[in-house]
CSV table of C-alpha atoms and ligand atoms in Angstrom, one decimal:
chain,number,residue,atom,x,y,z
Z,1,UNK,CA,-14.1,4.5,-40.2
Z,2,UNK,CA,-14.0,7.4,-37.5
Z,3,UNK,CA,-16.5,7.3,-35.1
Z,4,UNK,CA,-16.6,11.0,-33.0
Z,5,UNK,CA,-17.9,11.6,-29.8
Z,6,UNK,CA,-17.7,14.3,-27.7
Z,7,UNK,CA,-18.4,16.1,-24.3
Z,8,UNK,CA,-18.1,19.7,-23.3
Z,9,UNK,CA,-14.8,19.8,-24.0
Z,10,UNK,CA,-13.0,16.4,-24.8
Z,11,UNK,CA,-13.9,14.5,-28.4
Z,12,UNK,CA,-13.1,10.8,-28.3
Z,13,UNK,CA,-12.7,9.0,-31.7
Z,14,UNK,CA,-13.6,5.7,-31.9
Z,15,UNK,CA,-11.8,3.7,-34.7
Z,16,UNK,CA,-10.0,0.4,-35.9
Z,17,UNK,CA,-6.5,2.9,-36.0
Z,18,UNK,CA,-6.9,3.7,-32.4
Z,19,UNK,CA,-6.6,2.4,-28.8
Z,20,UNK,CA,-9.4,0.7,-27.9
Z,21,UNK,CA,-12.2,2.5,-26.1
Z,22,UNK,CA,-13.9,1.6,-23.1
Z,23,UNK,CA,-17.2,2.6,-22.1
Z,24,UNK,CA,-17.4,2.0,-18.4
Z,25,UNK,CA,-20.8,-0.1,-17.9
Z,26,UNK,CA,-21.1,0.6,-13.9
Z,27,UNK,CA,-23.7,3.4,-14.1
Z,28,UNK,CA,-26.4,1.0,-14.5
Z,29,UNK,CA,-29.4,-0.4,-11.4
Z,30,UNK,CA,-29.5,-3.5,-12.9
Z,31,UNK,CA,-28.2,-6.6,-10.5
Z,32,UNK,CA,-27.2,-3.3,-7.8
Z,33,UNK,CA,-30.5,-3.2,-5.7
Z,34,UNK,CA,-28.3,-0.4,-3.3
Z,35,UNK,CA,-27.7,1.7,-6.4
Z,36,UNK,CA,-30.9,1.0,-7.6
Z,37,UNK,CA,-32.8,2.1,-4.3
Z,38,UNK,CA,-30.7,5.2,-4.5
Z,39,UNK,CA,-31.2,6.3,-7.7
Z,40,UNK,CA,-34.7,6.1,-7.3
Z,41,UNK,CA,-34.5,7.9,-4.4
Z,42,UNK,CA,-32.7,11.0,-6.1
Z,43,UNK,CA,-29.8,9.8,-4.4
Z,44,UNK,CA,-26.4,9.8,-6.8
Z,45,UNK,CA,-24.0,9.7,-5.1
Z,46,UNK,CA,-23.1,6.6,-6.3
Z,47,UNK,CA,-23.3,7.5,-9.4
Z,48,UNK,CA,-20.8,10.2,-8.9
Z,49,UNK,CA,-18.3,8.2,-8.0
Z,50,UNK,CA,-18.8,5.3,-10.2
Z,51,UNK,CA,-18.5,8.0,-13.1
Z,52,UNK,CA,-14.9,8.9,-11.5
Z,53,UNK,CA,-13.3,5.5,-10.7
Z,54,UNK,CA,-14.1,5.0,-14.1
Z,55,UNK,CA,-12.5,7.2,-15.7
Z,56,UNK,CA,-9.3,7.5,-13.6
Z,57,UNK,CA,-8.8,3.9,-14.4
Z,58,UNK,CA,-9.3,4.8,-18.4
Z,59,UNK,CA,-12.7,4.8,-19.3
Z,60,UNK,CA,-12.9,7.3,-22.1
Z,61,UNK,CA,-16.9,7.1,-22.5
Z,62,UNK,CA,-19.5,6.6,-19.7
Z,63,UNK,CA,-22.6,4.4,-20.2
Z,64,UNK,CA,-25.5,5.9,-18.0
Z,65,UNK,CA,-28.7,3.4,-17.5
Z,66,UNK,CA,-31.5,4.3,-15.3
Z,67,UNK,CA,-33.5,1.4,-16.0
Z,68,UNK,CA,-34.9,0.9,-12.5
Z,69,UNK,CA,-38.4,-1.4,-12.3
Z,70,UNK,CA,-41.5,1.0,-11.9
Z,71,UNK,CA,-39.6,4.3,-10.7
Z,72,UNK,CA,-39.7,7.2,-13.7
Z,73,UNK,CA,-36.8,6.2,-16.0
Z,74,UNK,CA,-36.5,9.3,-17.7
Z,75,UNK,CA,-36.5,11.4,-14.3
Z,76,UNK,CA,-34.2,9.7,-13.5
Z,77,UNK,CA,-32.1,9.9,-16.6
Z,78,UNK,CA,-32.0,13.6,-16.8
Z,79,UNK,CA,-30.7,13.7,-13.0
Z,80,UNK,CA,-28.0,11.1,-13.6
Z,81,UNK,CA,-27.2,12.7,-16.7
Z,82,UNK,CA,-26.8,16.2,-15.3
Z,83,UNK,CA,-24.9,15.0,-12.1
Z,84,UNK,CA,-22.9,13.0,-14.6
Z,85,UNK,CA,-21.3,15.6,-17.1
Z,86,UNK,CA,-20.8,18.0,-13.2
Z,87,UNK,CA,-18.5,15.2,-11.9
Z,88,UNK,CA,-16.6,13.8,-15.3
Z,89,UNK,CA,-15.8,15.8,-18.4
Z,90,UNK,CA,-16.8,12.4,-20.9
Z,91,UNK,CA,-18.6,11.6,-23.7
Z,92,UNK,CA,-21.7,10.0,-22.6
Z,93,UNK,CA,-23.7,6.7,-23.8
Z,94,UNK,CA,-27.1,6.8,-22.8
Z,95,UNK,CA,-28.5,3.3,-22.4
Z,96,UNK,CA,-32.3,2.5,-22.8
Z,97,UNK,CA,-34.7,1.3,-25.4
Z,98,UNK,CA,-37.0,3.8,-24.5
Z,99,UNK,CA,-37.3,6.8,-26.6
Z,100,UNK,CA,-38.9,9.3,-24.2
Z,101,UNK,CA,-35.8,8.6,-21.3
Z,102,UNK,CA,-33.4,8.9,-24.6
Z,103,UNK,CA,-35.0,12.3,-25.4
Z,104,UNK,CA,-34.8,13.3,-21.6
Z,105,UNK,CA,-31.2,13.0,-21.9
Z,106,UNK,CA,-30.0,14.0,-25.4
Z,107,UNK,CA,-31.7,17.4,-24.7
Z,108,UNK,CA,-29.5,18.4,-22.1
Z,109,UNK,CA,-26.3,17.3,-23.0
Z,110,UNK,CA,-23.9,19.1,-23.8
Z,111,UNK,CA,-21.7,17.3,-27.3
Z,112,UNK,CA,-21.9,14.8,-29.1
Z,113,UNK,CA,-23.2,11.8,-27.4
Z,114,UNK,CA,-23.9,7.8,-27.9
Z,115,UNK,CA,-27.4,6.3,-28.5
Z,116,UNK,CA,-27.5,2.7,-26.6
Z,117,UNK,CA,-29.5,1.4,-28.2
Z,118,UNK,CA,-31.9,1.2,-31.6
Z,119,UNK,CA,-31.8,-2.7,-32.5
Z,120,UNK,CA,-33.3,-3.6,-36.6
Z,121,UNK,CA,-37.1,-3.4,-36.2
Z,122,UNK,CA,-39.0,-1.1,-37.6
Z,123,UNK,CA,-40.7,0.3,-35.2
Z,124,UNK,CA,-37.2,0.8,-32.7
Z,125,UNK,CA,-35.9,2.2,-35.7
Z,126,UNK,CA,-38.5,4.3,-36.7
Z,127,UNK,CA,-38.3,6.1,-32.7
Z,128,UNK,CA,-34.6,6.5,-32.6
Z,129,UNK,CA,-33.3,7.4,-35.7
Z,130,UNK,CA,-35.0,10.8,-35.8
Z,131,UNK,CA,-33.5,11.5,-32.3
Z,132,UNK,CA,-30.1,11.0,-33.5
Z,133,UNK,CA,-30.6,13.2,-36.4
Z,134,UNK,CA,-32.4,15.8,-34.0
Z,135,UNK,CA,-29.4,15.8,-32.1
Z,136,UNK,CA,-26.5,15.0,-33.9
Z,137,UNK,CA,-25.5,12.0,-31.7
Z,138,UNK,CA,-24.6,8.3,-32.6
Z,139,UNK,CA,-25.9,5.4,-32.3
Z,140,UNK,CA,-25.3,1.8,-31.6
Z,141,UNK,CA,-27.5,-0.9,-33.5
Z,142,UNK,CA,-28.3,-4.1,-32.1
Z,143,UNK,CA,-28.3,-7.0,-34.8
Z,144,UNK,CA,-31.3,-8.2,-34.0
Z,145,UNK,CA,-34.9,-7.7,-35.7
Z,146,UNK,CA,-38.2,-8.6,-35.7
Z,147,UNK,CA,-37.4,-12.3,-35.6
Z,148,UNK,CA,-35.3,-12.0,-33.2
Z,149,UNK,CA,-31.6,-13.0,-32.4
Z,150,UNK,CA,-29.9,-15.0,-35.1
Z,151,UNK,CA,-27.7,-17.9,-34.4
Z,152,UNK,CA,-25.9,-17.2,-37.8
Z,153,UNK,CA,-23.6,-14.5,-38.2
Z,154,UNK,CA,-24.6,-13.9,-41.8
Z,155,UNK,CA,-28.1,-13.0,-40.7
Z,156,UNK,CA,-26.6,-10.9,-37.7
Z,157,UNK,CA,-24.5,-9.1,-41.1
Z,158,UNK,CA,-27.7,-8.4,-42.9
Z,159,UNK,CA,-29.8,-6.5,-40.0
Z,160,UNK,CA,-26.2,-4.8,-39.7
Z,161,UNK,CA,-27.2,-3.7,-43.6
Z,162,UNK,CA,-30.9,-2.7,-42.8
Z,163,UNK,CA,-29.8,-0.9,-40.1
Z,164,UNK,CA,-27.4,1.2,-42.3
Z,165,UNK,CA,-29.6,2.0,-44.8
Z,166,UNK,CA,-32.2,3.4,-42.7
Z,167,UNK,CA,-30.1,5.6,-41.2
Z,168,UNK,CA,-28.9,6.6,-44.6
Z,169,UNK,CA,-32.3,7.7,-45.2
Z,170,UNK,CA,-32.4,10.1,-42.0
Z,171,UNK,CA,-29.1,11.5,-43.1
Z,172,UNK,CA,-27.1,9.7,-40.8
Z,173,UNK,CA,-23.5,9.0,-41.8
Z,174,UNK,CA,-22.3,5.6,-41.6
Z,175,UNK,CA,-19.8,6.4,-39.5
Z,176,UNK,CA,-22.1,7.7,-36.8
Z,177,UNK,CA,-23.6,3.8,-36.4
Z,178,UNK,CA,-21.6,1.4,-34.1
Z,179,UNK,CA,-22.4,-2.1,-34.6
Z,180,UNK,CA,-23.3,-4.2,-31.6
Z,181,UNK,CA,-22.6,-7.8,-32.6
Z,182,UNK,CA,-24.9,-9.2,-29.4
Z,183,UNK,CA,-23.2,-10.8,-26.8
Z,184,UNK,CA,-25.0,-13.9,-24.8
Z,185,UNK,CA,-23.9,-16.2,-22.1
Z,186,UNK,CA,-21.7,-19.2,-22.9
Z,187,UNK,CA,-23.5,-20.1,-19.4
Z,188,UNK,CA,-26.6,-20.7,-21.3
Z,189,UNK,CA,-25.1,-22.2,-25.2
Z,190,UNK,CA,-21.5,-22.8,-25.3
Z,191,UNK,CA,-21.7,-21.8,-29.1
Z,192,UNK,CA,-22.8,-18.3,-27.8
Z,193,UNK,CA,-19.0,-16.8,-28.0
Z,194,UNK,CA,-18.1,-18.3,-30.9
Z,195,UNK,CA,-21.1,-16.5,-32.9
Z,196,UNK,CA,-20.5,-13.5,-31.8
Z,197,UNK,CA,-16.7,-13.8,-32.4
Z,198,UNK,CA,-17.7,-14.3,-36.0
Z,199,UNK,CA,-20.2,-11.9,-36.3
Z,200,UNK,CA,-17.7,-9.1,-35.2
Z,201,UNK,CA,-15.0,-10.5,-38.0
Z,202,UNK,CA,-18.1,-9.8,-40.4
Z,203,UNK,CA,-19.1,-6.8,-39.5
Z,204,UNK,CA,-15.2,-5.2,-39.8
Z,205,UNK,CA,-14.5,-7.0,-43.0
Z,206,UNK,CA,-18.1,-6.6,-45.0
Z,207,UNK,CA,-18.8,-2.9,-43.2
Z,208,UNK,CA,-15.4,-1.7,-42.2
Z,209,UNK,CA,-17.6,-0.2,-39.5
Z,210,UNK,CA,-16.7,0.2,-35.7
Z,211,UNK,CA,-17.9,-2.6,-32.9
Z,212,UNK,CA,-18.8,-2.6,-29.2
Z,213,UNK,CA,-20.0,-5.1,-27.6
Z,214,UNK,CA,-21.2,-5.3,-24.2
Z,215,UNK,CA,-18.7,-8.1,-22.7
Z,216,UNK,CA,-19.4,-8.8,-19.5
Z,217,UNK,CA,-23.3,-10.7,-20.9
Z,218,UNK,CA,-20.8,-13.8,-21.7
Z,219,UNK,CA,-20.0,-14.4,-18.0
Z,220,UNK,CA,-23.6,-14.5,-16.7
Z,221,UNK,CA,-24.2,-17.3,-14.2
Z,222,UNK,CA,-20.9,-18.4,-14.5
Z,223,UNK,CA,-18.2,-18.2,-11.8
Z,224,UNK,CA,-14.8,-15.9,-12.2
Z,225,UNK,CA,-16.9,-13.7,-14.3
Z,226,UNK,CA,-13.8,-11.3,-14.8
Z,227,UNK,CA,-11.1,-14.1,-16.6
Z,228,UNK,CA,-14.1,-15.0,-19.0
Z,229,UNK,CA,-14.6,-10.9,-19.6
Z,230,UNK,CA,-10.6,-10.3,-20.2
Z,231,UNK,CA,-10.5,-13.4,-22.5
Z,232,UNK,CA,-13.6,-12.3,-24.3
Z,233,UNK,CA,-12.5,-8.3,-24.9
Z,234,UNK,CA,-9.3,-9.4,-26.2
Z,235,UNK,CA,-10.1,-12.1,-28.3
Z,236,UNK,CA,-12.9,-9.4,-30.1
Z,237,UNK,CA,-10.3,-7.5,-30.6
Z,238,UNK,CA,-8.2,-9.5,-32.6
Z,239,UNK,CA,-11.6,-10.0,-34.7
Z,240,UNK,CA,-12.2,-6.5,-35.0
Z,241,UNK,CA,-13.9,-5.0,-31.6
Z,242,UNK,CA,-13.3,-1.3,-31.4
Z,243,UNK,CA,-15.0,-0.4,-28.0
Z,244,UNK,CA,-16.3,-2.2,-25.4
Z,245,UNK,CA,-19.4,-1.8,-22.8
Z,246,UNK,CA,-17.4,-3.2,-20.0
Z,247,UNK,CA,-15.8,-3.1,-16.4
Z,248,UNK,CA,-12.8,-1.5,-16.0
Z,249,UNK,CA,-12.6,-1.2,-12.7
Z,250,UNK,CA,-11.8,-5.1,-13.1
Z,251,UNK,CA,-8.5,-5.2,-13.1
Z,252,UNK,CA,-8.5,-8.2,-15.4
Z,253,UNK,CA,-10.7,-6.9,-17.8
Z,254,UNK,CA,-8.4,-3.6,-17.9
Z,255,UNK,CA,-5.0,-5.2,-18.4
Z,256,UNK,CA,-6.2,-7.9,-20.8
Z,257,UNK,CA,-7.7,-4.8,-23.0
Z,258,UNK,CA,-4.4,-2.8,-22.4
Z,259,UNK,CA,-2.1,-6.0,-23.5
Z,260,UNK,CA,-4.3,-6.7,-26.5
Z,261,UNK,CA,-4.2,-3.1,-27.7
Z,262,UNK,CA,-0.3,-3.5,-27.3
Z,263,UNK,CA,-0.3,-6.5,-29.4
Z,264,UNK,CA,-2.2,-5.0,-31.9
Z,265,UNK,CA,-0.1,-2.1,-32.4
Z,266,UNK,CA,-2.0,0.5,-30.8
Z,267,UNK,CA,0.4,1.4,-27.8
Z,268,UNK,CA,3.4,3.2,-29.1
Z,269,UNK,CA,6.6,1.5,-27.0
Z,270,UNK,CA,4.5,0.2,-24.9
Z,271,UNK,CA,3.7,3.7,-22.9
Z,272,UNK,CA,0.4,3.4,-21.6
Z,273,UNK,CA,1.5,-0.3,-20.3
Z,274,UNK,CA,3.9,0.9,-18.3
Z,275,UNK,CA,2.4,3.7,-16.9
Z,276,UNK,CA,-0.8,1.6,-16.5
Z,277,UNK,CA,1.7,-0.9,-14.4
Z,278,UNK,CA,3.1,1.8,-12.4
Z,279,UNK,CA,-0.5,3.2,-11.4
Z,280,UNK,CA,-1.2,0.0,-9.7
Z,281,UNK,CA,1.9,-0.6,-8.2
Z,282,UNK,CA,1.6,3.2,-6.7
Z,283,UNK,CA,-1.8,2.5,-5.1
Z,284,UNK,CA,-0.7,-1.2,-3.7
Z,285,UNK,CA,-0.7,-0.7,-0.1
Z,286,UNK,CA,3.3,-0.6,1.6
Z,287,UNK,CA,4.5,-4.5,1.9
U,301,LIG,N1,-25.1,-4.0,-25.5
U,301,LIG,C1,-25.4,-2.7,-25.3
U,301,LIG,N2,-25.7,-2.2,-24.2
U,301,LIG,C2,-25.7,-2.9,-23.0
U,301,LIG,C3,-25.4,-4.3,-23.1
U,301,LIG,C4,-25.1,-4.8,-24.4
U,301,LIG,N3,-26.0,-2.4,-21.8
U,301,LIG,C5,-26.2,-3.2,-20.7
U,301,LIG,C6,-25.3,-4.4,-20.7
U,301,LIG,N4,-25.4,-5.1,-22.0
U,301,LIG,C7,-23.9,-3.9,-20.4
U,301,LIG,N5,-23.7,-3.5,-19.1
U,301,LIG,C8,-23.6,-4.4,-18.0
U,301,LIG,C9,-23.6,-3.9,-16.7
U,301,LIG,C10,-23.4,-4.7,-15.7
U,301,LIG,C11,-23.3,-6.1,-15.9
U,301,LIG,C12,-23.2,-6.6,-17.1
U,301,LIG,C13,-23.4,-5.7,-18.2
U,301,LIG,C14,-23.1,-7.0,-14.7
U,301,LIG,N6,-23.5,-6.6,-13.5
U,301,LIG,C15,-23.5,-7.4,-12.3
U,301,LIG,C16,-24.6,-8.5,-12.4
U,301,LIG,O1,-25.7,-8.2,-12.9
U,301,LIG,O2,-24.4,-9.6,-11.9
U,301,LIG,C17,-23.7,-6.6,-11.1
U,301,LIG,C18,-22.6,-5.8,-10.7
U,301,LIG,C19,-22.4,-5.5,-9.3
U,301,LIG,O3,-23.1,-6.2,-8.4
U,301,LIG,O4,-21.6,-4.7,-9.0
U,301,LIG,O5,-22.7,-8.1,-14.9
U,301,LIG,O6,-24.8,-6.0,-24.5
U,301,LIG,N7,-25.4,-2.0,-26.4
């Protein structure tokens, strides 16, 4: 299954064939009072150049949030958005569960872009489906539903199924849906990783369909947050992770994501490896 997304000019395909694809996760207020402040403020500067670090490190999709507690979210979208696609030349994922800040964003974008997120209830559903058909853009689905998130990986499967069916009745190709397995703290249950891990072998082997998961939720509250994220990407990618909402400016995360996509036979001689290795040995400062 090929998942396509694309920006002005550059398409990205998302798919169990390819190198893994990261969608840097730093455009978001959440936990970044300064960014937050700013962004409110009209102020993205920030933003800027969180979108390019990202991406000169290899993030081949931006996820833009501008969830920030009682300022206007879809103002606020549509500015990031627009300062966004000025400063990188990405496909864009455009992160809230409300539809009115989606909307903001989808209509001035320019290609096709990522829905974060519709989850299995009706009602989410029933709100961002039709935007996606509007506008031709994907869409992740959360497998959760209206009771909530499952401890078993067979019932995270089955709202996987309800979500695919109603997008087949908008129209929406299957391949246009990537699965978001749900990714909790081990901080909180130590089982948390281990479900999600399952539900992501699952949802390849029952759906065939692509993954991402947003990594760094396993870490929360616990300390050396990146090792837990690296260990985390790579092991979903043995079960069938295709993308990941993730950090890679940490260079942990980045090299365990680069190794594992080497393993897995995604990195041809080991080129981007290397020249990944030689980036960072470049930019150490002189001994
Ligand atoms: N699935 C989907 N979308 C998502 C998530 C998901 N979007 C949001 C989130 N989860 C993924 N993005 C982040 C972004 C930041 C952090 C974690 C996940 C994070 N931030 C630090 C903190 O809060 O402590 C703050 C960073 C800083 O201070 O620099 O951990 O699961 N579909």
């Amino acid at each position: 299954m090929e998942t396509i997304l694309s920006s002005r000019t550059k398409t990205v395909v998302i798919s169990p064939e390819k190198p893994f694809v990261i969608i840097g996760e730093r455009i978001n207020p959440t936990g970044r009072k300064k960014l937050a402040e700013e962004m409110a403020a009209g102020d993205f500067s920030r933003v800027r150049s969180d979108a390019l670090a990202q991406v000169e490190v290899g993030a081949a999709v931006l996820d833009v949030n501008s969830g920030v507690p009682g300022a206007d979210e879809s103002a606020i979208m549509r500015q990031a958005v627009q300062r966004v696609m000025e400063t990188v030349d990405v496909p864009l994922c455009f992160d809230s569960p409300n539809p009115a800040a989606l909307e903001a964003a989808l209509s001035i974008y320019s290609g096709k872009a990522l829905i974060n997120s519709t989850t299995g209830e009706e009602t989410a559903l029933a709100r961002v489906l039709p935007l996606a058909k509007k506008y031709g853009a994907a869409v992740i689905g959360l497998c959760n539903d209206e009771h909530g998130i499952s401890q078993d990986p067979q019932a995270r499967l089955a709202v996987a199924r309800k979500i695919l069916a109603r997008a087949a009745d908008y129209g929406i190709p299957a391949a246009d849906i990537i699965f978001d397995p749900l990714v909790l703290t081990v901080g909180a249950d130590s089982n948390a990783g281990k479900v999600t891990l399952e539900t992501i072998r699952l949802l390849r082997q029952e759906l065939g369909a692509n993954i991402s998961a947003g990594a760094s939720n396993v870490s929360f509250g616990l300390p050396d947050r990146p090792a837990l994220n690296a260990t985390f990407v790579a092991m979903g990618m043995m079960m069938g992770l295709t993308a990941s909402i993730t950090n890679p400016l940490e260079p942990a995360v980045h090299t365990a994501i680069l190794a594992a996509d080497l393993f897995l036979g995604h990195d041809a001689y080991g080129g981007k490896w290397i020249k990944n290795f030689r980036k960072r040995e470049k930019a150490k400062p002189a001994a």
